[in-house]
mmCIF file of N, CA and C in Angstrom:
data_model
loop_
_atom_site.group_PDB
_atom_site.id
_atom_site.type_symbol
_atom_site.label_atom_id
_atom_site.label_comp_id
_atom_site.label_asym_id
_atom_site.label_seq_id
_atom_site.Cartn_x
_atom_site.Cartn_y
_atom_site.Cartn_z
ATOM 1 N N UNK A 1 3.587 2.058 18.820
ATOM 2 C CA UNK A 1 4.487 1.406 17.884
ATOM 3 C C UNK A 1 5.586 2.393 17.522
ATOM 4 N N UNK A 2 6.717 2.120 17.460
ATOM 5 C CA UNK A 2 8.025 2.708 16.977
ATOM 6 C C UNK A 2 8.755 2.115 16.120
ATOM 7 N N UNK A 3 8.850 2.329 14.844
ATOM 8 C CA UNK A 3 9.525 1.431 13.417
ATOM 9 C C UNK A 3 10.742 1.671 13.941
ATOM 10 N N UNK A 4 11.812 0.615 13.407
ATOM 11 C CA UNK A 4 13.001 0.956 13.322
ATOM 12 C C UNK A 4 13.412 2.152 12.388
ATOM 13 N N UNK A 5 14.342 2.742 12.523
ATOM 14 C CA UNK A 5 15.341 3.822 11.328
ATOM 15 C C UNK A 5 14.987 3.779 10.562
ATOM 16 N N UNK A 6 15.359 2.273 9.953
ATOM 17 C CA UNK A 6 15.449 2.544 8.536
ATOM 18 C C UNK A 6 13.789 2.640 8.009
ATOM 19 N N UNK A 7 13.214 1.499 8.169
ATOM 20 C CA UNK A 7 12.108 1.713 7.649
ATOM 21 C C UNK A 7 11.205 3.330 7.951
ATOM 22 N N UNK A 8 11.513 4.341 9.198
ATOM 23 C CA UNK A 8 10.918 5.656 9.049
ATOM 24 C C UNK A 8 12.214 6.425 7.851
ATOM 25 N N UNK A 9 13.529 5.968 7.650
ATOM 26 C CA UNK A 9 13.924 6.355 6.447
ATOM 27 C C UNK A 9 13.303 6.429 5.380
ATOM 28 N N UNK A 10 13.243 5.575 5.178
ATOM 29 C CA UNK A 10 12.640 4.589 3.917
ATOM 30 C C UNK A 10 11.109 5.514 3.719
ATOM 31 N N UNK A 11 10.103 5.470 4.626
ATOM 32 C CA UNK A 11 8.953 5.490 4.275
ATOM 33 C C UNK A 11 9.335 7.519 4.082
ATOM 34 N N UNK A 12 9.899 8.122 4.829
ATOM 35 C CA UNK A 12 10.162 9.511 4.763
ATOM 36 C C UNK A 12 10.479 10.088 3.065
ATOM 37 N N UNK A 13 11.383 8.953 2.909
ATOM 38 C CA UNK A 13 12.313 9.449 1.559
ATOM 39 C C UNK A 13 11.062 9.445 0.000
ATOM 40 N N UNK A 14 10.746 8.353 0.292
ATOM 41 C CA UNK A 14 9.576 8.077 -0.390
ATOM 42 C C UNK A 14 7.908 8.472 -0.383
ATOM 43 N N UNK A 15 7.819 8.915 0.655
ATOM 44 C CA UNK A 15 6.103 8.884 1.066
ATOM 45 C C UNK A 15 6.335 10.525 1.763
ATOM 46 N N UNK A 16 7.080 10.908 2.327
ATOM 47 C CA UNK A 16 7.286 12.171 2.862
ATOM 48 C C UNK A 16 6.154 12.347 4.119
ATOM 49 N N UNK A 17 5.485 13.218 3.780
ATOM 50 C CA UNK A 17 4.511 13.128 4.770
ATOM 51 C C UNK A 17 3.094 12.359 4.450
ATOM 52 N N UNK A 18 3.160 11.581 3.714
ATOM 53 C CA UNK A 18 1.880 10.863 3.427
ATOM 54 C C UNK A 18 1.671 9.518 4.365
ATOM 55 N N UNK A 19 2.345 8.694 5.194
ATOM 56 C CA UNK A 19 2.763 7.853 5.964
ATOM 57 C C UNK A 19 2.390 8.124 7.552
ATOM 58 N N UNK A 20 1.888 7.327 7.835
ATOM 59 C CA UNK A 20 1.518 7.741 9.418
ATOM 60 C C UNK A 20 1.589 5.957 10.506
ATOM 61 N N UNK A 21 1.639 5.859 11.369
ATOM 62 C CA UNK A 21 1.456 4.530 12.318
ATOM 63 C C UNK A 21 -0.087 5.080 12.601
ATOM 64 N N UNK A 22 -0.383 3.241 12.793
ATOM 65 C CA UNK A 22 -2.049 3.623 13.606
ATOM 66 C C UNK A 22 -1.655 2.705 14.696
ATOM 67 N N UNK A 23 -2.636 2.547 15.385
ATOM 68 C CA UNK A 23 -2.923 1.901 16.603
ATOM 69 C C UNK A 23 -4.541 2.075 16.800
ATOM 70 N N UNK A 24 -4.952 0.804 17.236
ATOM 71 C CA UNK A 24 -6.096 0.432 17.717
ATOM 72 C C UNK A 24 -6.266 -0.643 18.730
ATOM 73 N N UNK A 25 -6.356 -0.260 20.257
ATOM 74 C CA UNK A 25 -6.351 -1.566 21.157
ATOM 75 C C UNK A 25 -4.457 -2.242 20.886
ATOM 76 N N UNK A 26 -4.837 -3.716 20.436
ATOM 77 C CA UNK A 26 -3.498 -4.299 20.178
ATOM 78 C C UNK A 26 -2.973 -4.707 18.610
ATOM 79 N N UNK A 27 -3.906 -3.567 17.456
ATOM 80 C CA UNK A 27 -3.558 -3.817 16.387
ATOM 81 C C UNK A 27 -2.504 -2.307 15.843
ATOM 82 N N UNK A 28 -1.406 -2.875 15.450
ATOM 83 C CA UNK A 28 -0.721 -1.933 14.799
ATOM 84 C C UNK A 28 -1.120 -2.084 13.232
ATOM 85 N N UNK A 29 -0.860 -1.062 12.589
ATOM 86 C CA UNK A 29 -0.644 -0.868 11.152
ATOM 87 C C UNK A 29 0.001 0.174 10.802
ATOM 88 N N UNK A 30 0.401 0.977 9.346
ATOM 89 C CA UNK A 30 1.232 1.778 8.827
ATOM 90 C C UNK A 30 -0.189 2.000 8.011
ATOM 91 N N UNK A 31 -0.147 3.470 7.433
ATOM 92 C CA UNK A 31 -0.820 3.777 6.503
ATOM 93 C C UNK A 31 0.315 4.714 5.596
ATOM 94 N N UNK A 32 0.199 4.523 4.044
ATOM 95 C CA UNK A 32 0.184 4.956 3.087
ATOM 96 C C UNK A 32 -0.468 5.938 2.446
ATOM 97 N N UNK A 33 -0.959 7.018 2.069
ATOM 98 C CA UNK A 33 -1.972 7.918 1.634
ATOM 99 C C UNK A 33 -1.830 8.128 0.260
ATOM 100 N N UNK A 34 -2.445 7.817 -0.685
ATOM 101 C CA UNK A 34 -2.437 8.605 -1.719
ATOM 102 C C UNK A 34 -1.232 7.309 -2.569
ATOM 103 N N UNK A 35 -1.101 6.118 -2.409
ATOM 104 C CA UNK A 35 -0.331 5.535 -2.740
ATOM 105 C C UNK A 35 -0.323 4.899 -3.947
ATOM 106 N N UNK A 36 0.361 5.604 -5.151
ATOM 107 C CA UNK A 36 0.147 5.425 -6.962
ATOM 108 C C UNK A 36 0.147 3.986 -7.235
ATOM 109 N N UNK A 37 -0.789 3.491 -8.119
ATOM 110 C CA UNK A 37 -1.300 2.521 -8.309
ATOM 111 C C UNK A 37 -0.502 2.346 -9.881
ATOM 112 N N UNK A 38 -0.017 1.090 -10.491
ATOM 113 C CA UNK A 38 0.170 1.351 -11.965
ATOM 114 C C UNK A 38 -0.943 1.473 -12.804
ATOM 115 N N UNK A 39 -0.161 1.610 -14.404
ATOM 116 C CA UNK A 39 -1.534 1.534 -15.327
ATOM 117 C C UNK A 39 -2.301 0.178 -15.198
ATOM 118 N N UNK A 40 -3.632 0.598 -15.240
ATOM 119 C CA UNK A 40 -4.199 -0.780 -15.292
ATOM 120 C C UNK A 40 -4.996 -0.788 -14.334
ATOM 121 N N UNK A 41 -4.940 -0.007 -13.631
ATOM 122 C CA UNK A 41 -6.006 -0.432 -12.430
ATOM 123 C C UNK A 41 -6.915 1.138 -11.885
ATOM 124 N N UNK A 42 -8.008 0.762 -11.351
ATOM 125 C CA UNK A 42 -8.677 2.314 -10.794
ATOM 126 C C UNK A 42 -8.970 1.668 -9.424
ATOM 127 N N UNK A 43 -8.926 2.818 -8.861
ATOM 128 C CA UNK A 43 -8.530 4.197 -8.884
ATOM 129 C C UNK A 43 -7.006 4.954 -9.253
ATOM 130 N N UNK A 44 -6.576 5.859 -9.879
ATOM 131 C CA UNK A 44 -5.161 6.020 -10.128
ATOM 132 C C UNK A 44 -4.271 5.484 -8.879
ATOM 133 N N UNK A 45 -5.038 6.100 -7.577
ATOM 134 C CA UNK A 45 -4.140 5.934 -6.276
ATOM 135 C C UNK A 45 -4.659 5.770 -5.453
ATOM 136 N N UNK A 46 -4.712 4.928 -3.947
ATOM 137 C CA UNK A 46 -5.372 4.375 -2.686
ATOM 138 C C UNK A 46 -4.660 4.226 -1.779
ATOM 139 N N UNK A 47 -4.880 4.598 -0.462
ATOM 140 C CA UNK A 47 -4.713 4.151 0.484
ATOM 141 C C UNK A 47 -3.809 3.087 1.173
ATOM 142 N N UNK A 48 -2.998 2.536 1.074
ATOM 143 C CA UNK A 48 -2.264 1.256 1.450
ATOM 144 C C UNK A 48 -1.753 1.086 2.715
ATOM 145 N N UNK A 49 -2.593 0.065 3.339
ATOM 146 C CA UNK A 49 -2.305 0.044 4.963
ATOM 147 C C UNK A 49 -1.678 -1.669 5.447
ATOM 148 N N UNK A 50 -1.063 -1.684 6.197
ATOM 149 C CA UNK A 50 -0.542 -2.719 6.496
ATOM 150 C C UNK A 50 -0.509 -2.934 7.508
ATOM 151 N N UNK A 51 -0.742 -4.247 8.530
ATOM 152 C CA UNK A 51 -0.511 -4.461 9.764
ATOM 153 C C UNK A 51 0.456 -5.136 9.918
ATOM 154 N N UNK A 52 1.005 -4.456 11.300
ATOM 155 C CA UNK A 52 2.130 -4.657 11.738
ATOM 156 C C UNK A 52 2.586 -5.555 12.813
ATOM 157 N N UNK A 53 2.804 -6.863 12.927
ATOM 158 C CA UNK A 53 2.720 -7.567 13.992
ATOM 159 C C UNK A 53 3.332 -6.938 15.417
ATOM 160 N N UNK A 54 3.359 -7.164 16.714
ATOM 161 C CA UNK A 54 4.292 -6.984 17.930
ATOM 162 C C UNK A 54 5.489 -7.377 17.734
ATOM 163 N N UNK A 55 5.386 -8.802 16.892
ATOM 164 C CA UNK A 55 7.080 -9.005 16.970
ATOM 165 C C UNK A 55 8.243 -8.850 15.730
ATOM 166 N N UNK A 56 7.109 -7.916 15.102
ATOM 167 C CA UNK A 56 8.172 -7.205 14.082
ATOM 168 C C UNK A 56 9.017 -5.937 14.659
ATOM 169 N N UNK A 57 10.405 -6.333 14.045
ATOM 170 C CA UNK A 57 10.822 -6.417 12.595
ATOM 171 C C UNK A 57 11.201 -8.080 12.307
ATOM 172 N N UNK A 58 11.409 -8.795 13.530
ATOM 173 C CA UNK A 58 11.662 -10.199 13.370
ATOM 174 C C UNK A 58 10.331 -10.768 12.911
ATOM 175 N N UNK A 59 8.925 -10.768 13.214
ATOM 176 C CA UNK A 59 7.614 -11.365 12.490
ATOM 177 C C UNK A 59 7.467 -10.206 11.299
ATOM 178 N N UNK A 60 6.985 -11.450 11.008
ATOM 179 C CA UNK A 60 6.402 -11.121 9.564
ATOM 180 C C UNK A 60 5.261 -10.104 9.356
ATOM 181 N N UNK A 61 5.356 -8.904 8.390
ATOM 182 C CA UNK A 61 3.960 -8.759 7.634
ATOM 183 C C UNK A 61 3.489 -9.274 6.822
ATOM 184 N N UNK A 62 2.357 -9.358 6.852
ATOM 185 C CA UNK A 62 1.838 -10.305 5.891
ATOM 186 C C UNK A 62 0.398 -9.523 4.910
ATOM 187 N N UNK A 63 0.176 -9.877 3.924
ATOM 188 C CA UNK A 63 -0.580 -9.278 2.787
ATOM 189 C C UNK A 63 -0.791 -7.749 2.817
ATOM 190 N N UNK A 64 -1.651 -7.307 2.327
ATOM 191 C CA UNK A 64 -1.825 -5.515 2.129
ATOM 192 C C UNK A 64 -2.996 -5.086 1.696
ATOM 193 N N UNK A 65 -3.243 -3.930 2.361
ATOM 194 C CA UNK A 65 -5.035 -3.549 2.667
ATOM 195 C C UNK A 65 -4.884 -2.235 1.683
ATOM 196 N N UNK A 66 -5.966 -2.295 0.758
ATOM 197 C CA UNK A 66 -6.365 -1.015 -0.086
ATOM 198 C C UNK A 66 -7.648 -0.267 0.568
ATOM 199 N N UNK A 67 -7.766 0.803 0.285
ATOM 200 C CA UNK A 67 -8.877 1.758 0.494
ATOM 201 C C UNK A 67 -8.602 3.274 -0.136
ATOM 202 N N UNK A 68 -9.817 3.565 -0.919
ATOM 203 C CA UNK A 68 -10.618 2.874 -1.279
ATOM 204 C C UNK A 68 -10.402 1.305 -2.676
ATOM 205 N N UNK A 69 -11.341 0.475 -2.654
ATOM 206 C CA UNK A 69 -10.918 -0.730 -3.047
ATOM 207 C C UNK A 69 -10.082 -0.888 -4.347
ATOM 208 N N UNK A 70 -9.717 -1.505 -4.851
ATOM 209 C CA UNK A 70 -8.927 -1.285 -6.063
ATOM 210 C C UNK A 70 -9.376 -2.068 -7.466
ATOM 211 N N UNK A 71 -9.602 -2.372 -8.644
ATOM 212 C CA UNK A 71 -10.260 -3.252 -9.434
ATOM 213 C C UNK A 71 -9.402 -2.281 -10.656
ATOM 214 N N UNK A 72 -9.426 -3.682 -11.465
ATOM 215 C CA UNK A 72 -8.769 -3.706 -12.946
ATOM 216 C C UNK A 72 -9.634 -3.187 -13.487
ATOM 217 N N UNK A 73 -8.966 -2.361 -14.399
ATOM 218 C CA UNK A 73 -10.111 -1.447 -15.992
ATOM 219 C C UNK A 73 -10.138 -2.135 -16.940
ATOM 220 N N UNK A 74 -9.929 -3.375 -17.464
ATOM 221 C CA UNK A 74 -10.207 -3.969 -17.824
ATOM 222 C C UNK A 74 -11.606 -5.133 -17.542
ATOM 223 N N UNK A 75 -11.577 -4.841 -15.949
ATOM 224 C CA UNK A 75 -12.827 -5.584 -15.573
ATOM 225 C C UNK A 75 -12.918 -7.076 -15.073
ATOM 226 N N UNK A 76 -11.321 -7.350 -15.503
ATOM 227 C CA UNK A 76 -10.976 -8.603 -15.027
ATOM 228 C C UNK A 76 -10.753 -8.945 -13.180
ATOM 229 N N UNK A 77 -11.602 -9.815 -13.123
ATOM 230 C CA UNK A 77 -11.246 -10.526 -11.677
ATOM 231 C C UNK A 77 -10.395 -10.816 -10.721
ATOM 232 N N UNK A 78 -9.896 -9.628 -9.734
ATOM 233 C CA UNK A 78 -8.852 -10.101 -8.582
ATOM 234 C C UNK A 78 -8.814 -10.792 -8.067
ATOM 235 N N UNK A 79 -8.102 -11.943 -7.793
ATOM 236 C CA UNK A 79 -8.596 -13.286 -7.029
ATOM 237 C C UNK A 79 -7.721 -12.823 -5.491
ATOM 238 N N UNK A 80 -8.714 -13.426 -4.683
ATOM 239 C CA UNK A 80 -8.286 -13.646 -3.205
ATOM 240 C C UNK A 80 -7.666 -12.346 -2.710
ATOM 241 N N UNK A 81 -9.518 -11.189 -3.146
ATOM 242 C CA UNK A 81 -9.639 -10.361 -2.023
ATOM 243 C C UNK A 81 -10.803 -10.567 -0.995
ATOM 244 N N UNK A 82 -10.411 -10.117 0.435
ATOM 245 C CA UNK A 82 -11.743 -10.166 0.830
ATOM 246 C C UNK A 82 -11.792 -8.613 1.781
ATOM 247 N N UNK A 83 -12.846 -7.774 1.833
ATOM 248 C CA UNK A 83 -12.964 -7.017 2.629
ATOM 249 C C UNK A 83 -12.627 -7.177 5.076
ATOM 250 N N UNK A 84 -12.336 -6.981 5.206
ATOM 251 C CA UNK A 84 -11.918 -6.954 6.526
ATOM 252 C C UNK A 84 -11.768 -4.933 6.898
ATOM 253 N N UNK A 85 -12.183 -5.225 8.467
ATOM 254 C CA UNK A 85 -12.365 -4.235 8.891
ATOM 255 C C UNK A 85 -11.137 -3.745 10.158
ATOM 256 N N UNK A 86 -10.304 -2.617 9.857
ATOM 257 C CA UNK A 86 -9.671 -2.344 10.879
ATOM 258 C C UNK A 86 -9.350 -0.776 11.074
ATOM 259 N N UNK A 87 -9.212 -0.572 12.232
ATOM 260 C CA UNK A 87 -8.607 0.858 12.352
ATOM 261 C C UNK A 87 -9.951 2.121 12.213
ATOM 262 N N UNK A 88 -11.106 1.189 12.275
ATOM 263 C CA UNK A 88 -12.716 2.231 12.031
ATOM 264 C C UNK A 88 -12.786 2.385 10.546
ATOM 265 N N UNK A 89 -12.157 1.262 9.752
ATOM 266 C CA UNK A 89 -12.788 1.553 7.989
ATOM 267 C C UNK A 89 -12.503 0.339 7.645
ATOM 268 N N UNK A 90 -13.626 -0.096 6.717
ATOM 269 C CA UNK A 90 -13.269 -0.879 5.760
ATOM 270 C C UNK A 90 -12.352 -1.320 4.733
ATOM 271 N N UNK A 91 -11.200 -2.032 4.424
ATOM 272 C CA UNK A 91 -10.130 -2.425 3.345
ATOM 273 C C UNK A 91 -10.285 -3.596 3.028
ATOM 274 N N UNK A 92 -9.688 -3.436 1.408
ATOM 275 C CA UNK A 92 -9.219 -4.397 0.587
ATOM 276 C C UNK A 92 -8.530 -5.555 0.711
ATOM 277 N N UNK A 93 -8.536 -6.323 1.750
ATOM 278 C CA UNK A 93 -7.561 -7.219 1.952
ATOM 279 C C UNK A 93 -6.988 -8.261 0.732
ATOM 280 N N UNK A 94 -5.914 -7.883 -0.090
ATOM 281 C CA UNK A 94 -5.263 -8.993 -1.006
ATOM 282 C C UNK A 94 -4.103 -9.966 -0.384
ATOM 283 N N UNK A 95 -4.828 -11.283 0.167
ATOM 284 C CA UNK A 95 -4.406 -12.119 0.355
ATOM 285 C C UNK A 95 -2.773 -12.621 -0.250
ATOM 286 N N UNK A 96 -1.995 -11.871 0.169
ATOM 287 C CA UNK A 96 -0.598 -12.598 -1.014
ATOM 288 C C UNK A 96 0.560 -12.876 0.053
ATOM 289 N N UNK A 97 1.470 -13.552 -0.015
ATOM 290 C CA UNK A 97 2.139 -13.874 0.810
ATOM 291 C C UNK A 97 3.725 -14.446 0.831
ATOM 292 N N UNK A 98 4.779 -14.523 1.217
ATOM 293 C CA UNK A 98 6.003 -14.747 0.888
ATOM 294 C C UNK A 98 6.797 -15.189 2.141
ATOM 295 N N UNK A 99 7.804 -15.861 1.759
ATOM 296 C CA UNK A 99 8.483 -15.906 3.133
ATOM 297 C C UNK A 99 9.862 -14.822 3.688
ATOM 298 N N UNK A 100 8.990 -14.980 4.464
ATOM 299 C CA UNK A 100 9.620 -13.495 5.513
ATOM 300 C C UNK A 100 11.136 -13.864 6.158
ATOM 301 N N UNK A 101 11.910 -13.184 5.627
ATOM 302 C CA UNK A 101 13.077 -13.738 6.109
ATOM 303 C C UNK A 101 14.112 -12.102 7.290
ATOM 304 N N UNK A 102 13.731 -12.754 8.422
ATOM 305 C CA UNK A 102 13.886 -12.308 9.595
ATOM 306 C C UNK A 102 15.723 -11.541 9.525
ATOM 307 N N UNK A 103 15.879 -9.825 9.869
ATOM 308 C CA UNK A 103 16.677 -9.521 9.574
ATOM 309 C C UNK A 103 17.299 -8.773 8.175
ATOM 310 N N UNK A 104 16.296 -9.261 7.166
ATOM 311 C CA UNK A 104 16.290 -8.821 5.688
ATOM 312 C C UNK A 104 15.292 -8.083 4.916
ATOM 313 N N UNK A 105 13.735 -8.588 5.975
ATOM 314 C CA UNK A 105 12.778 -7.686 5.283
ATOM 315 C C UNK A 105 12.228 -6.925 6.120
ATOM 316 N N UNK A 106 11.835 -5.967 5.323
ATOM 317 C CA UNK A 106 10.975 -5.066 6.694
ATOM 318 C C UNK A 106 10.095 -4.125 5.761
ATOM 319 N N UNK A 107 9.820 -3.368 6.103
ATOM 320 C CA UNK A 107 8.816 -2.554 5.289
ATOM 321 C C UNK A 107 8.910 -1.661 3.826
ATOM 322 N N UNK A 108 10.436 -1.723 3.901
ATOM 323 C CA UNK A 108 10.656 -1.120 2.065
ATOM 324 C C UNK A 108 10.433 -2.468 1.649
ATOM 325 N N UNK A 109 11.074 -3.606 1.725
ATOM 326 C CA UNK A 109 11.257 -4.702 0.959
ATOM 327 C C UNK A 109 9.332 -5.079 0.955
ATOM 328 N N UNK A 110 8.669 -5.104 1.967
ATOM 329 C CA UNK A 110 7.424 -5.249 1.876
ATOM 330 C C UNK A 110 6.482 -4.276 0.757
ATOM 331 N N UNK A 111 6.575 -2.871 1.176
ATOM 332 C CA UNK A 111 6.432 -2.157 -0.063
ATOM 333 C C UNK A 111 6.536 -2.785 -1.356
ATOM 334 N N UNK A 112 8.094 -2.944 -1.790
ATOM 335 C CA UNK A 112 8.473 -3.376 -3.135
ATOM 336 C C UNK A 112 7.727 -4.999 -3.426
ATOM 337 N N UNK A 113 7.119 -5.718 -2.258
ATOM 338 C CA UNK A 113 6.389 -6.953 -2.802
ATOM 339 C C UNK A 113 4.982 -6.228 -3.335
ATOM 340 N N UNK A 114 4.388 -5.430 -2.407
ATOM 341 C CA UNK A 114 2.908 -4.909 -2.747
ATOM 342 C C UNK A 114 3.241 -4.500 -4.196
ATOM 343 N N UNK A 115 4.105 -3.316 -4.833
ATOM 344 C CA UNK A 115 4.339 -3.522 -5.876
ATOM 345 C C UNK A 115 4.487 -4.194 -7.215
ATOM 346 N N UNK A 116 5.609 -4.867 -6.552
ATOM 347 C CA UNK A 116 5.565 -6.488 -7.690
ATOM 348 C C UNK A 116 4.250 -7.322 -7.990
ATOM 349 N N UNK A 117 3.510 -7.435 -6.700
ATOM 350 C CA UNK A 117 2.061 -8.076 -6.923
ATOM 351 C C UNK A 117 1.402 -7.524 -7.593
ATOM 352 N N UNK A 118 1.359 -5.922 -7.930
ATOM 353 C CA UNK A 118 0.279 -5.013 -8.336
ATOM 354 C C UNK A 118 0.513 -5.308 -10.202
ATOM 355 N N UNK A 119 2.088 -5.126 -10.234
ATOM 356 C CA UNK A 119 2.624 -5.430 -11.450
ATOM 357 C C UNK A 119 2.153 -6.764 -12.232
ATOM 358 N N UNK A 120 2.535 -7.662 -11.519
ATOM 359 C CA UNK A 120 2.374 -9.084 -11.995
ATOM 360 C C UNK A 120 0.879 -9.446 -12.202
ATOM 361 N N UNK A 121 0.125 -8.859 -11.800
ATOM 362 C CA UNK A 121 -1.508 -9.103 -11.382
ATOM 363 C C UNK A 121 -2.160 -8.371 -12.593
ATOM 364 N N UNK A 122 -1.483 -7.373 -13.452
ATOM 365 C CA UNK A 122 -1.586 -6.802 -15.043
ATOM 366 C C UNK A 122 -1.173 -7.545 -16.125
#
């Protein structure tokens, strides 16, 4: 897998060296390391991995994988996670989803949804 520019911009400027591509067989993903979580939730910070379709940057990514798992300190109920296995570990899969508009989003703008979800979900 080879990201476009911007998005190894993007993930450089921000993530520095915490960011890596995986590959497994015919699954791509991006990993995140150490990726700050807001108040409200434990662990402070996790893991955030994403798969990456073949026909992105035109297909879509779609939802976002935590590890290790993530849960409110409050104790309240995440709806529509389910565990799934990729890359030789177990993640968080949070089901969330948007429409992908081809040419405009790509992996900062994806970032900034995982965000907004994390936000809105407090």
């Amino acid at each position: 897998m080879h990201l476009p520019d911007e998005d190894t911009e993007f993930l450089n400027a921000h993530y520095h060296s915490r960011w890596k591509e995986l590959s497994e067989g015919n699954t791509r993903g991006l990993l995140i390391e150490d990726y700050p979580l807001p108040d409200g939730y434990t662990p402070k910070s996790t893991h955030l991995m994403l798969l990456v379709p073949d026909s992105y940057p035109g297909g879509m990514i779609d939802m976002f994988y935590f590890d290790p798992p993530v849960c409110r300190t409050d104790g309240t109920e995440i709806g529509n996670l389910l565990d799934e296995f990729h890359f030789g570990q177990q993640w968080q899969r949070w089901s969330r989803h948007y429409d992908w508009r081809p040419g405009v989003d790509n992996i900062s703008t994806h970032v900034t949804f995982v965000s907004n979800q994390l936000k809105s979900e407090i």
